[in-house]
Short mmCIF file of C-alpha atoms in Angstrom, two decimals:
data_model
loop_
_atom_site.label_atom_id
_atom_site.label_comp_id
_atom_site.label_asym_id
_atom_site.label_seq_id
_atom_site.Cartn_x
_atom_site.Cartn_y
_atom_site.Cartn_z
CA ILE A 1 110.50 -61.36 -68.78
CA ILE A 2 109.38 -57.80 -69.56
CA VAL A 3 109.48 -55.04 -66.95
CA ILE A 4 108.68 -51.35 -67.29
CA LYS A 5 109.32 -49.18 -64.26
CA GLY A 6 110.17 -45.62 -63.34
CA ASP A 7 112.80 -43.29 -64.67
CA TYR A 8 116.08 -45.12 -64.23
CA HIS A 9 119.49 -44.66 -65.82
CA GLU A 10 120.32 -46.88 -68.80
CA GLY A 11 123.16 -48.50 -66.87
CA VAL A 12 120.82 -49.44 -64.03
CA ILE A 13 118.20 -51.09 -66.24
CA GLY A 14 120.97 -53.09 -67.92
CA LEU A 15 122.11 -54.41 -64.56
CA VAL A 16 118.52 -55.25 -63.59
CA ALA A 17 117.95 -57.11 -66.87
CA GLY A 18 121.13 -59.11 -66.36
CA LYS A 19 120.13 -59.99 -62.80
CA LEU A 20 116.69 -61.17 -63.96
CA VAL A 21 118.31 -63.47 -66.53
CA GLU A 22 120.60 -64.84 -63.82
CA MET A 23 117.74 -65.41 -61.35
CA PHE A 24 115.06 -66.81 -63.65
CA HIS A 25 117.02 -68.16 -66.64
CA ARG A 26 114.85 -66.25 -69.10
CA PRO A 27 115.64 -63.44 -71.57
CA ALA A 28 114.74 -60.14 -69.92
CA VAL A 29 113.76 -56.70 -71.17
CA VAL A 30 113.70 -53.79 -68.73
CA MET A 31 112.33 -50.41 -69.79
CA SER A 32 112.46 -46.98 -68.20
CA VAL A 33 110.17 -44.06 -69.05
CA HIS A 34 111.13 -40.40 -69.14
CA ASP A 35 108.50 -38.00 -70.50
CA ASN A 36 107.43 -39.62 -73.79
CA LEU A 37 110.65 -41.53 -74.35
CA VAL A 38 111.15 -45.17 -73.37
CA LYS A 39 114.64 -46.58 -73.10
CA GLY A 40 115.08 -50.32 -72.86
CA SER A 41 117.83 -52.77 -72.10
CA ALA A 42 117.66 -56.46 -72.97
CA ARG A 43 119.76 -59.42 -71.87
CA SER A 44 119.53 -62.97 -73.11
CA LEU A 45 120.73 -66.56 -72.79
CA PRO A 46 123.29 -68.38 -74.95
CA GLY A 47 121.63 -69.50 -78.17
CA ILE A 48 118.94 -66.79 -78.12
CA ASN A 49 119.95 -63.73 -80.15
CA ILE A 50 118.01 -60.96 -78.47
CA THR A 51 119.10 -58.24 -80.91
CA ASP A 52 117.93 -60.23 -83.94
CA LEU A 53 114.67 -60.96 -82.10
CA LEU A 54 114.04 -57.25 -81.51
CA ARG A 55 115.01 -56.33 -85.09
CA SER A 56 112.46 -58.79 -86.47
CA LEU A 57 109.62 -56.83 -84.83
CA PRO A 58 107.66 -54.23 -86.82
CA THR A 59 108.10 -51.75 -83.96
CA PRO A 60 109.29 -48.29 -85.11
CA PHE A 61 112.31 -48.07 -82.80
CA LEU A 62 113.94 -44.69 -82.44
CA GLY A 63 117.20 -46.51 -81.84
CA LEU A 64 118.28 -50.15 -81.58
CA GLY A 65 121.67 -51.80 -81.26
CA GLY A 66 123.50 -54.61 -79.57
CA HIS A 67 124.72 -58.15 -80.06
CA ALA A 68 123.53 -61.71 -79.49
CA GLN A 69 123.10 -61.53 -75.72
CA ALA A 70 122.56 -57.82 -75.04
CA ALA A 71 120.67 -54.99 -76.69
CA GLY A 72 119.62 -51.43 -76.05
CA PHE A 73 116.75 -49.57 -77.66
CA SER A 74 114.51 -46.53 -77.47
CA LEU A 75 110.96 -45.94 -78.62
CA ASP A 76 108.02 -43.61 -78.15
CA VAL A 77 105.88 -44.33 -75.07
CA SER A 78 102.82 -44.76 -77.34
CA GLN A 79 104.44 -47.90 -78.81
CA VAL A 80 105.05 -49.73 -75.53
CA LYS A 81 101.83 -51.73 -75.30
CA THR A 82 102.03 -52.96 -78.89
CA PHE A 83 105.76 -53.63 -78.61
CA THR A 84 105.30 -55.71 -75.45
CA ALA A 85 102.49 -57.81 -76.94
CA LYS A 86 104.35 -58.49 -80.18
CA LEU A 87 107.60 -59.33 -78.39
CA GLU A 88 105.86 -61.80 -76.08
CA ALA A 89 104.09 -63.45 -79.03
CA LEU A 90 107.29 -63.69 -81.06
CA ALA A 91 109.30 -65.06 -78.14
CA ASN A 92 106.64 -67.70 -77.41
CA ARG A 93 106.73 -68.78 -81.04
CA LEU A 94 110.49 -68.79 -81.65
CA ILE A 95 112.10 -69.73 -78.32
CA PRO A 96 111.83 -73.48 -77.60
CA ASP A 97 111.24 -74.67 -74.06
CA SER A 98 114.54 -76.57 -74.21
CA ALA A 99 116.43 -73.26 -74.46
CA LEU A 100 114.95 -72.19 -71.11
CA VAL A 101 116.07 -75.26 -69.17
CA LYS A 102 118.89 -74.27 -66.87
CA THR A 103 121.96 -76.45 -67.09
CA GLU A 104 124.80 -76.13 -64.63
CA HIS A 105 128.43 -76.17 -65.65
CA ALA A 106 131.76 -75.64 -63.96
CA ASP A 107 134.95 -74.26 -65.44
CA LEU A 108 137.22 -76.39 -63.28
CA SER A 109 137.06 -79.34 -60.90
CA PHE A 110 138.59 -78.32 -57.59
CA SER A 111 139.34 -79.49 -54.05
CA LEU A 112 138.77 -77.40 -50.94
CA ASN A 113 142.51 -77.41 -50.38
CA ASN A 114 142.98 -75.50 -53.67
CA SER A 115 140.42 -72.81 -52.79
CA SER A 116 141.81 -69.78 -51.00
CA LEU A 117 141.25 -66.11 -50.27
CA SER A 118 144.27 -65.23 -52.40
CA LEU A 119 142.72 -67.03 -55.40
CA ALA A 120 139.42 -65.21 -54.83
CA LYS A 121 141.33 -61.92 -54.83
CA LEU A 122 143.08 -62.88 -58.06
CA LEU A 123 139.74 -63.72 -59.69
CA HIS A 124 138.42 -60.36 -58.46
CA THR A 125 140.90 -58.63 -60.80
CA LEU A 126 139.03 -60.13 -63.78
CA GLU A 127 135.90 -58.07 -63.01
CA PRO A 128 133.52 -56.78 -64.19
CA PHE A 129 131.82 -60.11 -64.79
CA GLY A 130 128.81 -60.46 -67.04
CA ILE A 131 127.92 -61.37 -70.61
CA GLY A 132 131.12 -62.27 -72.46
CA ASN A 133 133.05 -62.52 -69.18
CA PRO A 134 131.18 -64.92 -66.86
CA LYS A 135 132.35 -65.42 -63.31
CA PRO A 136 134.41 -68.63 -63.05
CA LYS A 137 132.61 -71.56 -61.43
CA PHE A 138 134.25 -74.46 -59.62
CA LEU A 139 133.10 -78.03 -59.02
CA PHE A 140 133.71 -79.65 -55.63
CA THR A 141 132.71 -83.25 -54.89
CA ASP A 142 132.26 -85.45 -51.83
CA LEU A 143 131.98 -82.80 -49.11
CA THR A 144 130.97 -83.45 -45.52
CA VAL A 145 128.62 -80.86 -44.01
CA LEU A 146 129.74 -80.08 -40.47
CA GLU A 147 127.15 -77.38 -39.82
CA ASP A 148 123.98 -76.15 -41.56
CA ARG A 149 122.60 -72.83 -40.35
CA ALA A 150 119.37 -71.27 -41.64
CA LEU A 151 119.52 -67.58 -42.55
CA GLY A 152 116.67 -65.10 -42.86
CA SER A 153 113.23 -65.05 -41.26
CA GLU A 154 111.86 -67.76 -43.60
CA GLY A 155 114.95 -69.96 -43.56
CA LYS A 156 115.25 -70.05 -47.36
CA HIS A 157 118.96 -69.33 -47.24
CA HIS A 158 121.57 -71.45 -45.52
CA LYS A 159 125.18 -71.16 -44.51
CA LEU A 160 127.10 -74.41 -44.48
CA THR A 161 130.44 -75.33 -43.05
CA VAL A 162 131.83 -78.09 -45.28
CA GLU A 163 134.91 -80.26 -44.87
CA GLN A 164 137.15 -82.23 -47.20
CA GLY A 165 140.51 -83.73 -46.26
CA GLY A 166 140.68 -81.74 -43.05
CA ILE A 167 140.04 -78.42 -44.83
CA THR A 168 136.87 -76.47 -43.98
CA ARG A 169 135.10 -73.72 -45.93
CA GLU A 170 131.93 -71.65 -45.61
CA VAL A 171 129.24 -72.07 -48.30
CA LEU A 172 126.19 -69.88 -48.88
CA LEU A 173 123.03 -71.36 -50.41
CA PHE A 174 120.34 -68.92 -51.53
CA ASN A 175 116.67 -69.86 -52.07
CA THR A 176 117.47 -73.52 -51.52
CA LYS A 177 114.80 -76.21 -51.88
CA HIS A 178 116.84 -78.96 -50.27
CA HIS A 179 115.71 -80.62 -47.06
CA HIS A 180 117.77 -79.42 -44.14
CA PRO A 181 119.92 -80.01 -42.25
CA LEU A 182 122.27 -81.28 -44.96
CA LYS A 183 124.89 -83.85 -44.02
CA HIS A 184 126.74 -84.55 -47.25
CA LEU A 185 127.18 -82.96 -50.68
CA LYS A 186 127.86 -85.23 -53.64
CA SER A 187 128.69 -82.19 -55.73
CA LEU A 188 128.80 -78.43 -55.35
CA ILE A 189 129.20 -75.84 -58.10
CA CYS A 190 130.05 -72.40 -56.81
CA THR A 191 132.00 -69.19 -57.21
CA LEU A 192 134.82 -68.05 -54.96
CA ASP A 193 133.89 -64.78 -53.29
CA ILE A 194 135.33 -62.41 -50.72
CA ASN A 195 133.34 -61.78 -47.55
CA LEU A 196 134.09 -58.55 -45.69
CA TRP A 197 133.06 -58.38 -42.04
CA ARG A 198 134.38 -55.79 -39.59
CA ASP A 199 137.24 -54.92 -41.95
CA LYS A 200 138.32 -58.56 -42.13
CA GLN A 201 138.27 -60.47 -45.42
CA SER A 202 137.54 -64.17 -45.67
CA LEU A 203 136.83 -66.69 -48.41
CA GLU A 204 133.19 -67.53 -49.08
CA LEU A 205 131.78 -70.04 -51.58
CA ILE A 206 128.52 -68.98 -53.23
CA ALA A 207 126.64 -72.04 -54.45
CA SER A 208 124.80 -72.15 -57.77
CA TYR A 209 124.15 -75.91 -57.75
CA VAL A 210 124.10 -78.57 -55.05
CA GLU A 211 123.56 -82.32 -55.31
CA THR A 212 123.03 -84.19 -52.08
#
């Protein structure tokens, strides 16, 4: 994914690139233009060394540095079109389709009884999360869905109330393709997050994978 837009701070384009990788499971390059100078930030997937990929291009970078999963660079605005074309061609040639298939993993198998607001607060102290420090993910199995509420005007997002062993929790599903209403979850991989509403904190599970 290659995006060039506006005059944004380097930190902002890095965050945008990371979010694009998270959403689309593709390496992402985001560039910002100021006068005749282009600054870019790149983020990648495990197994795809984005810095080496950029260094293998014949582009006359004004500056380039980084590591396997993140890079920053600068170049003259006159080089953007050629740079973009050569990067796309090189990526298409060197990155196999198998590297772009999203696989879900969990750091720990959990029960709803073990999940708590206090644990979410403890995990919060490990921030900032990102490349090199991914947010912990937890696997829950055999959950009963007590309630399934559609969110948003198009109903693409859902808020579930799930139950296991008498314990209930709220789960958010974003951009879900599952048929609703859901009644049972064979497995759920999610993060433990803190929801703040009217100055009151509560535990919220943010789903990244659901099997029904």
